[in-house]
Structure formats: C-alpha cells, structure tokens
Coordinates of C-alpha atoms in Angstrom, one line a residue:
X1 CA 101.0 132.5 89.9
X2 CA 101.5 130.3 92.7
X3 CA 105.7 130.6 94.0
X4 CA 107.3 127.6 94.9
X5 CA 110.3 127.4 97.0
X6 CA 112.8 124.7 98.2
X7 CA 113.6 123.5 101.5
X8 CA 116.1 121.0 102.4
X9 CA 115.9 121.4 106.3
X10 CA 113.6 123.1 109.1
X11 CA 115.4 126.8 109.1
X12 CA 114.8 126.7 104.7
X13 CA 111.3 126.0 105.5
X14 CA 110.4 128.7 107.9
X15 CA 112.9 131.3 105.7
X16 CA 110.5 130.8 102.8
X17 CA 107.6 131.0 104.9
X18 CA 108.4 133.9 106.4
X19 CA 109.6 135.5 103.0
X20 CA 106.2 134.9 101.8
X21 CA 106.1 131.2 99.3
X22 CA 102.8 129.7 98.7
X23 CA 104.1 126.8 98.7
X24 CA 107.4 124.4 99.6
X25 CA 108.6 121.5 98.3
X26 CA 111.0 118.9 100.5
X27 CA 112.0 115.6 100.8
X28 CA 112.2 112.7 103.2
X29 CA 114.3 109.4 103.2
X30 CA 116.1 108.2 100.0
X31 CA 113.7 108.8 97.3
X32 CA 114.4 112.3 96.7
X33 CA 116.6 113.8 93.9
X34 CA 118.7 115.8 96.6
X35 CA 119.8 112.8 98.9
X36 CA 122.7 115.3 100.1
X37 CA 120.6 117.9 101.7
X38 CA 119.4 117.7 105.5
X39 CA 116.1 116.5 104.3
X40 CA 113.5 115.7 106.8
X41 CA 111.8 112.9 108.8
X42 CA 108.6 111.9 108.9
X43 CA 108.2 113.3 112.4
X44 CA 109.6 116.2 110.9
X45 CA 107.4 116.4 107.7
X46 CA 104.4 116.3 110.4
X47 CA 105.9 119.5 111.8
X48 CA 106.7 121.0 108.3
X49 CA 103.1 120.5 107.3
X50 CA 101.7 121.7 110.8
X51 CA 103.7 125.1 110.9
X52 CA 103.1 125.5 107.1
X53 CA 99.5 124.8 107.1
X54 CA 99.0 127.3 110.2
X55 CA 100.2 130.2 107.7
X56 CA 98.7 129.1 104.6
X57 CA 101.4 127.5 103.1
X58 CA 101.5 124.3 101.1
X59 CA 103.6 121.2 101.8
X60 CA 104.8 119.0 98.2
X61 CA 107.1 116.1 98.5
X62 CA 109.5 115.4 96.3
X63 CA 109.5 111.5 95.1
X64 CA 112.0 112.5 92.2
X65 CA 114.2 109.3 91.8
X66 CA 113.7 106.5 89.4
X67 CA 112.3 103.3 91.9
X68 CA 113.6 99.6 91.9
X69 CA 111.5 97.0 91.8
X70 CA 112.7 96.2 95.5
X71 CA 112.1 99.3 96.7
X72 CA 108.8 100.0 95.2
X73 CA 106.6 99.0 98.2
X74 CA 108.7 101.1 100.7
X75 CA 108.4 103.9 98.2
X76 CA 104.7 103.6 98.0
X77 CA 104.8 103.7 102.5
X78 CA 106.5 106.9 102.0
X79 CA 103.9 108.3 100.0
X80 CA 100.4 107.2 102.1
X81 CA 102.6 108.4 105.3
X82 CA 103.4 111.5 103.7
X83 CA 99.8 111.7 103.0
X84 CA 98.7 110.7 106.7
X85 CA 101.6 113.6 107.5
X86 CA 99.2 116.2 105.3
X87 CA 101.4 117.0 102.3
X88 CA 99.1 118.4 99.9
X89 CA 100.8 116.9 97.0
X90 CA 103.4 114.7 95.6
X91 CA 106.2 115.5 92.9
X92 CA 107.1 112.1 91.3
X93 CA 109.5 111.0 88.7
X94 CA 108.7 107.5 88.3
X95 CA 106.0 106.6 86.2
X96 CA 105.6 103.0 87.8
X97 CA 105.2 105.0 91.7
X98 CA 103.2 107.1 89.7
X99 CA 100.2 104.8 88.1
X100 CA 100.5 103.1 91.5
X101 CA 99.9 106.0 93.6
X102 CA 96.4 106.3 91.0
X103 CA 95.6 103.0 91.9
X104 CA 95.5 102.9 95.3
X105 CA 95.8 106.2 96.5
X106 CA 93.8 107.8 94.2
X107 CA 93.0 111.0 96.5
X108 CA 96.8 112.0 96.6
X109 CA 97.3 115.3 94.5
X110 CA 99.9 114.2 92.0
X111 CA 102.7 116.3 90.4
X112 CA 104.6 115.3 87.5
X113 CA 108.4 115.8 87.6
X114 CA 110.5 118.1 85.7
X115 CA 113.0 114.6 85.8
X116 CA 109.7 113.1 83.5
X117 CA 110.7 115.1 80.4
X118 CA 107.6 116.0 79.9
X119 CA 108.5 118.7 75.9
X120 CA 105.5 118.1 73.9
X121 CA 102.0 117.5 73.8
X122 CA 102.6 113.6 74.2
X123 CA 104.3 114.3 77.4
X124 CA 101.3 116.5 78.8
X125 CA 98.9 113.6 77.5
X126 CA 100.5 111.4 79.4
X127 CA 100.6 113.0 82.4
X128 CA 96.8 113.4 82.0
X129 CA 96.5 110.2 81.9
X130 CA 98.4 109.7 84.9
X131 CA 95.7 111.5 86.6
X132 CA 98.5 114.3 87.5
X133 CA 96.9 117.8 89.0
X134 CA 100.3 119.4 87.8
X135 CA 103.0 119.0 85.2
X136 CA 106.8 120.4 85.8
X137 CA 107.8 121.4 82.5
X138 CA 111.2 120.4 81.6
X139 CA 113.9 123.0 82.0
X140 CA 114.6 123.5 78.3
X141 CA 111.5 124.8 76.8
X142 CA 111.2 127.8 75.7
X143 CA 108.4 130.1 76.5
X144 CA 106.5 130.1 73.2
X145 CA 106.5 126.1 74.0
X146 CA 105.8 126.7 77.7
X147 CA 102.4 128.6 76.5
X148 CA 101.4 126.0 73.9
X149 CA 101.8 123.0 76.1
X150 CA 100.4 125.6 79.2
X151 CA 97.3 125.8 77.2
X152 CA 96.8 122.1 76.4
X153 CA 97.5 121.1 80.4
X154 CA 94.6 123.9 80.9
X155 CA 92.2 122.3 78.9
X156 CA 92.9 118.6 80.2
X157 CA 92.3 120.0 83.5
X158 CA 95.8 120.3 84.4
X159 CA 97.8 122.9 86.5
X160 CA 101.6 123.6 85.0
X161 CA 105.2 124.2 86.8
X162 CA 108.0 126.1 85.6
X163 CA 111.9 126.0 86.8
X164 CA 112.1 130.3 87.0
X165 CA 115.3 130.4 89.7
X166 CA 118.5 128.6 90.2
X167 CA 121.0 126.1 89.0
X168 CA 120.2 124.5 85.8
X169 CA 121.9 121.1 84.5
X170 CA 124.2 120.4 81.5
X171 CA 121.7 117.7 80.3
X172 CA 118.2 117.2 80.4
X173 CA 117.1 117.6 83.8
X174 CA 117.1 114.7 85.9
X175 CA 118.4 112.5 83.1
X176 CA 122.3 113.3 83.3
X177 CA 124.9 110.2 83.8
X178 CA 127.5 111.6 84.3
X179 CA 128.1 111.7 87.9
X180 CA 127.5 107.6 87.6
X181 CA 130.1 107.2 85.4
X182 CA 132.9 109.2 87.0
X183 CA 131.7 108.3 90.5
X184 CA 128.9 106.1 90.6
X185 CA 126.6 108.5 92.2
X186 CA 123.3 108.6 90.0
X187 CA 121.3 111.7 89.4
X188 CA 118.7 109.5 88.7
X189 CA 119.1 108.3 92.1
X190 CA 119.4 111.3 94.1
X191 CA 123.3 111.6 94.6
X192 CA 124.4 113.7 91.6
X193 CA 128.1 114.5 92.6
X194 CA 127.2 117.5 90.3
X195 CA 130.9 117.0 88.3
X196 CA 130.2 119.2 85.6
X197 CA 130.3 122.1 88.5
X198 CA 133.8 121.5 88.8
X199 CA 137.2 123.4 86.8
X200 CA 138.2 121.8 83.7
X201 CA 140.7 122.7 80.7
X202 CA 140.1 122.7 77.0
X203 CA 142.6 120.9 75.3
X204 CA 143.6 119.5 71.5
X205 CA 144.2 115.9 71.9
X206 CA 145.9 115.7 68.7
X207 CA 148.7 118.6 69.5
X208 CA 148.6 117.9 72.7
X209 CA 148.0 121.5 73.8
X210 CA 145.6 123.7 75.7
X211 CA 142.7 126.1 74.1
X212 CA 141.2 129.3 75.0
X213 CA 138.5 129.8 76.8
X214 CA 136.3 131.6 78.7
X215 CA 137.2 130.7 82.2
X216 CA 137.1 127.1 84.1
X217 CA 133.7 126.3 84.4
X218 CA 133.3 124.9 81.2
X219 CA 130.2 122.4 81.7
X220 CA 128.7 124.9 84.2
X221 CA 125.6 126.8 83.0
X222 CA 125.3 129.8 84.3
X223 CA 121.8 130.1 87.1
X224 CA 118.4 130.5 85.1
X225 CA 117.1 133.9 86.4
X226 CA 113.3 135.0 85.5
X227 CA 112.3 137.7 87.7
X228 CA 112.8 140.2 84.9
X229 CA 110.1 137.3 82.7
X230 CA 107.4 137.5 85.3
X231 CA 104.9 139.5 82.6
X232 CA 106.2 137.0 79.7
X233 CA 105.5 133.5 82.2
X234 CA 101.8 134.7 83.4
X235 CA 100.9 135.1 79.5
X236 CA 102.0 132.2 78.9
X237 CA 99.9 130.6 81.7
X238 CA 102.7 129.4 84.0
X239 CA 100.4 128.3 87.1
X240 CA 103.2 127.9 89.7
X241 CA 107.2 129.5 89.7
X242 CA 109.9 126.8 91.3
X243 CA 113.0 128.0 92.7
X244 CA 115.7 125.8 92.7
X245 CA 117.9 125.7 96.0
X246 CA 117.3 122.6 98.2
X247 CA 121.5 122.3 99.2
X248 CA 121.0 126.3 99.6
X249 CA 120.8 128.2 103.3
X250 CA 118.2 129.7 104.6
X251 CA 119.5 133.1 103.7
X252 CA 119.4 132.4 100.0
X253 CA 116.1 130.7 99.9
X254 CA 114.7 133.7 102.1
X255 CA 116.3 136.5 99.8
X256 CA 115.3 135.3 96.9
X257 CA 111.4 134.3 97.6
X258 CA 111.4 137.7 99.3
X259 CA 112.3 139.0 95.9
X260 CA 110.3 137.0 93.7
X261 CA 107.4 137.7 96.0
X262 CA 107.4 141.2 95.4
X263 CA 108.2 141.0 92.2
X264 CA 104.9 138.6 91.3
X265 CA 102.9 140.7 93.7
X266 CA 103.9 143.6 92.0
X267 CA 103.3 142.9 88.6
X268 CA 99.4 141.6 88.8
X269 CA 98.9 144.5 91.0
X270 CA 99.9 147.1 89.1
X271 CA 102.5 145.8 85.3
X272 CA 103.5 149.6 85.6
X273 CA 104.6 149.5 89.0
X274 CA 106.9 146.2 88.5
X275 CA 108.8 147.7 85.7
X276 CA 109.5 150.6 87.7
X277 CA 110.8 148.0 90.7
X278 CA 113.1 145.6 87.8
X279 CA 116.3 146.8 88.7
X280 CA 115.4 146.3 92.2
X281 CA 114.3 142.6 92.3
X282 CA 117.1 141.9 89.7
X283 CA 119.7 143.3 92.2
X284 CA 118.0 141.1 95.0
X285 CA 118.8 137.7 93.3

C-alpha cells in the first residue's frame, strides 16, 4: 500500500520525505484545488522531482480544478512541462484536460480525482476509459464499496486511491458551492474560503430563538482518521493511502506520515505486531 502525502511548499516536501512517503503530491500555478497554499514553480517542481527522485520518492501533480475553455491550452502547457519536469503522474479533475492529456500526451500517467465523483462502477468505467492508471475514490464510500469498486479498477487494469488522513468536506468532495455563494471563491476553482469551518448558531426562525447544540462548529466534520483501518483498507485492495494536509506545516505532514509509515509497515510485516503498536500510531495523529 503505497502512502501518499501532501506538500504545499519545499520544507512539506522534504518533511514527508524524510518521514518516509512513497510518494507526494503538489501543485503549481492556478490549476490546483489548494490555490492558497505556497505551491511551487516550475523551477521548483524541477527541484521537487530531482530531490524526490534521488530517494525513491514519487512526484504527482495535482490538476484538481474544473478548466475554462480559455484556459485550457495553458492548462494543457502545465501538464507537458510538468512532464518535461519528471512528475511521474497527474491528478486531474477535469474530464475535458483529461481526454486531452490521452490525446496528445498519451505517455503521461493519469490519476483520476477524488473532485471526479467517481461512487460506482460507472464512474470506475469511465475512468478506464479515460485511460487513467489510478482512480481517487470519492471521500464518502464506505469500505464494503471501496473493495467492490477496488476489485473492478483491478481487473480493468486500474490502481485505486483512498482519502485515509485529514479534513473531510461537508459536501461531496470537490463539488461544494458554498464558499462561491457567500464569497465568490469556488472550490471548484481552487479558492475554497472553507466557510463551513467557521462558528455558527442554531436558531428557530419562527420563535426567533437559539437551539442546543453540540458546540460551534456546526458544518465542520470532524478529521477522517484510518490508521486504526489499515488491516480493513489492504483487504479491501486500497493500492495507495492519501493524507490530506496541503495548507498544513511541515511538522504535521512529517508526524503524521511518520506514523502512518509505521503503522503500514507494521501491519504487512507482522498483523500481530501492529495491533500491539495501535494505541501508539493513534496517539501520534
């Protein structure tokens, strides 16, 4: 099980590194879903993919925003250069950037999006068509659903992507407007003002009064955790674990690859010796 971890600047990358991800996933310019985070160059990527590559790590870019017409050619440069960089594969959203990457870039390793939806066995169909190595299963299945579609990837030749660490959104993933209607910052366009993190009060509009409830954060999942799901994810033929975190320091990202590392390393090793070590990990993230 391959672990996948964030970076959304230089120090992120080489914390992950270091605490031992196989792989890192970043993004350059506007057409990434996290247009807030440092981010990197293409001068930069070059360097990302050089110190990476030197310690066996992979490099994916994210391409994980919805493209415009207008912008579609640029988005396309950002891919070949990304690809001339030596990212090793590309996480894309949009289906037109998608079937275009197939067309004339046809050697690219392509990685559908968790912001594609992809729930059922229609969605993993069309990713194969897509020619996509990789699907991101959307945040919301569950893991009997995660096995069955798992399976189906596997025998279209497919490798499958699972959300196991981090914050989780109100609505589908990557498909939530509400930080365009209160603020005209789309998720769908990289600048989710992420709204539903902030306080808010319950009231009765027709007695004008306040409810109970169970503290502010009212639209506010709590993080998704897995590290105590490890056995449950590998049955179910999870290929690679995601961490969520590309706004988060290089402290987080290190402390919680180190402990998903161990904990993955651990349980294909020796199951006996990672149920031993669960209250460990657990404590760790």
């Amino acid at each position: 099980m391959e672990l996948l971890a964030p970076a959304g600047n230089m120090a992120c990358l080489h914390a992950a590194v270091r605490a031992g991800a196989d792989a890192v996933y970043l993004g350059v310019d506007r057409f990434n879903a996290r247009r807030g985070a440092d981010n990197f160059t293409m001068e930069t990527l070059r360097e990302a993919c050089d110190y990476a590559h030197l310690r066996g790590v992979r490099i994916y870019l994210t391409v994980t925003i919805a493209i415009l017409p207008s912008e579609a050619q640029a988005a396309m440069e950002v891919v070949r250069q990304g690809y001339r960089a030596g990212v090793d594969a590309f996480i894309v959203q949009d289906l037109g950037l998608a079937a275009e990457m197939r067309r004339t870039l046809p050697e690219a390793d392509l990685h559908v999006s968790t912001q594609m939806n992809v729930l059922n066995a229609a969605g993993v169909e069309a990713a194969a068509k897509l020619g996509a190595s990789r699907v991101t299963f959307a945040r919301e299945l569950e893991l009997a659903e995660v096995a069955e579609l798992s399976a189906l990837a596997a025998e279209r030749g497919m490798d499958t992507e699972v959300f196991g660490h981090g914050a989780i959104c109100i609505c589908y993933s990557g498909q939530c407007y509400m930080s365009s209607l209160v603020g005209g910052r789309s998720a769908n366009r990289g600048m989710c003002a992420q709204a539903c993190r902030l306080p808010y009060e319950l009231h009765n509009k027709a007695v004008k009064k306040a409810l109970p409830s169970e503290g502010e954060h009212l639209l506010s999942p709590k993080d998704l955790c897995t590290v105590d799901l490890i056995p449950e994810l590998a049955v179910a033929g999870v290929g690679s674990l995601k961490i969520e975190g590309r706004m988060k320091t290089p402290f987080y990202v290190g402390t919680v690859v180190k402990a998903y590392r161990q904990a993955i390393d651990d349980y294909f090793a020796d199951p006996k010796l990672y149920e031993e070590r669960l209250p460990y990990y657990l404590a760790e993230v």
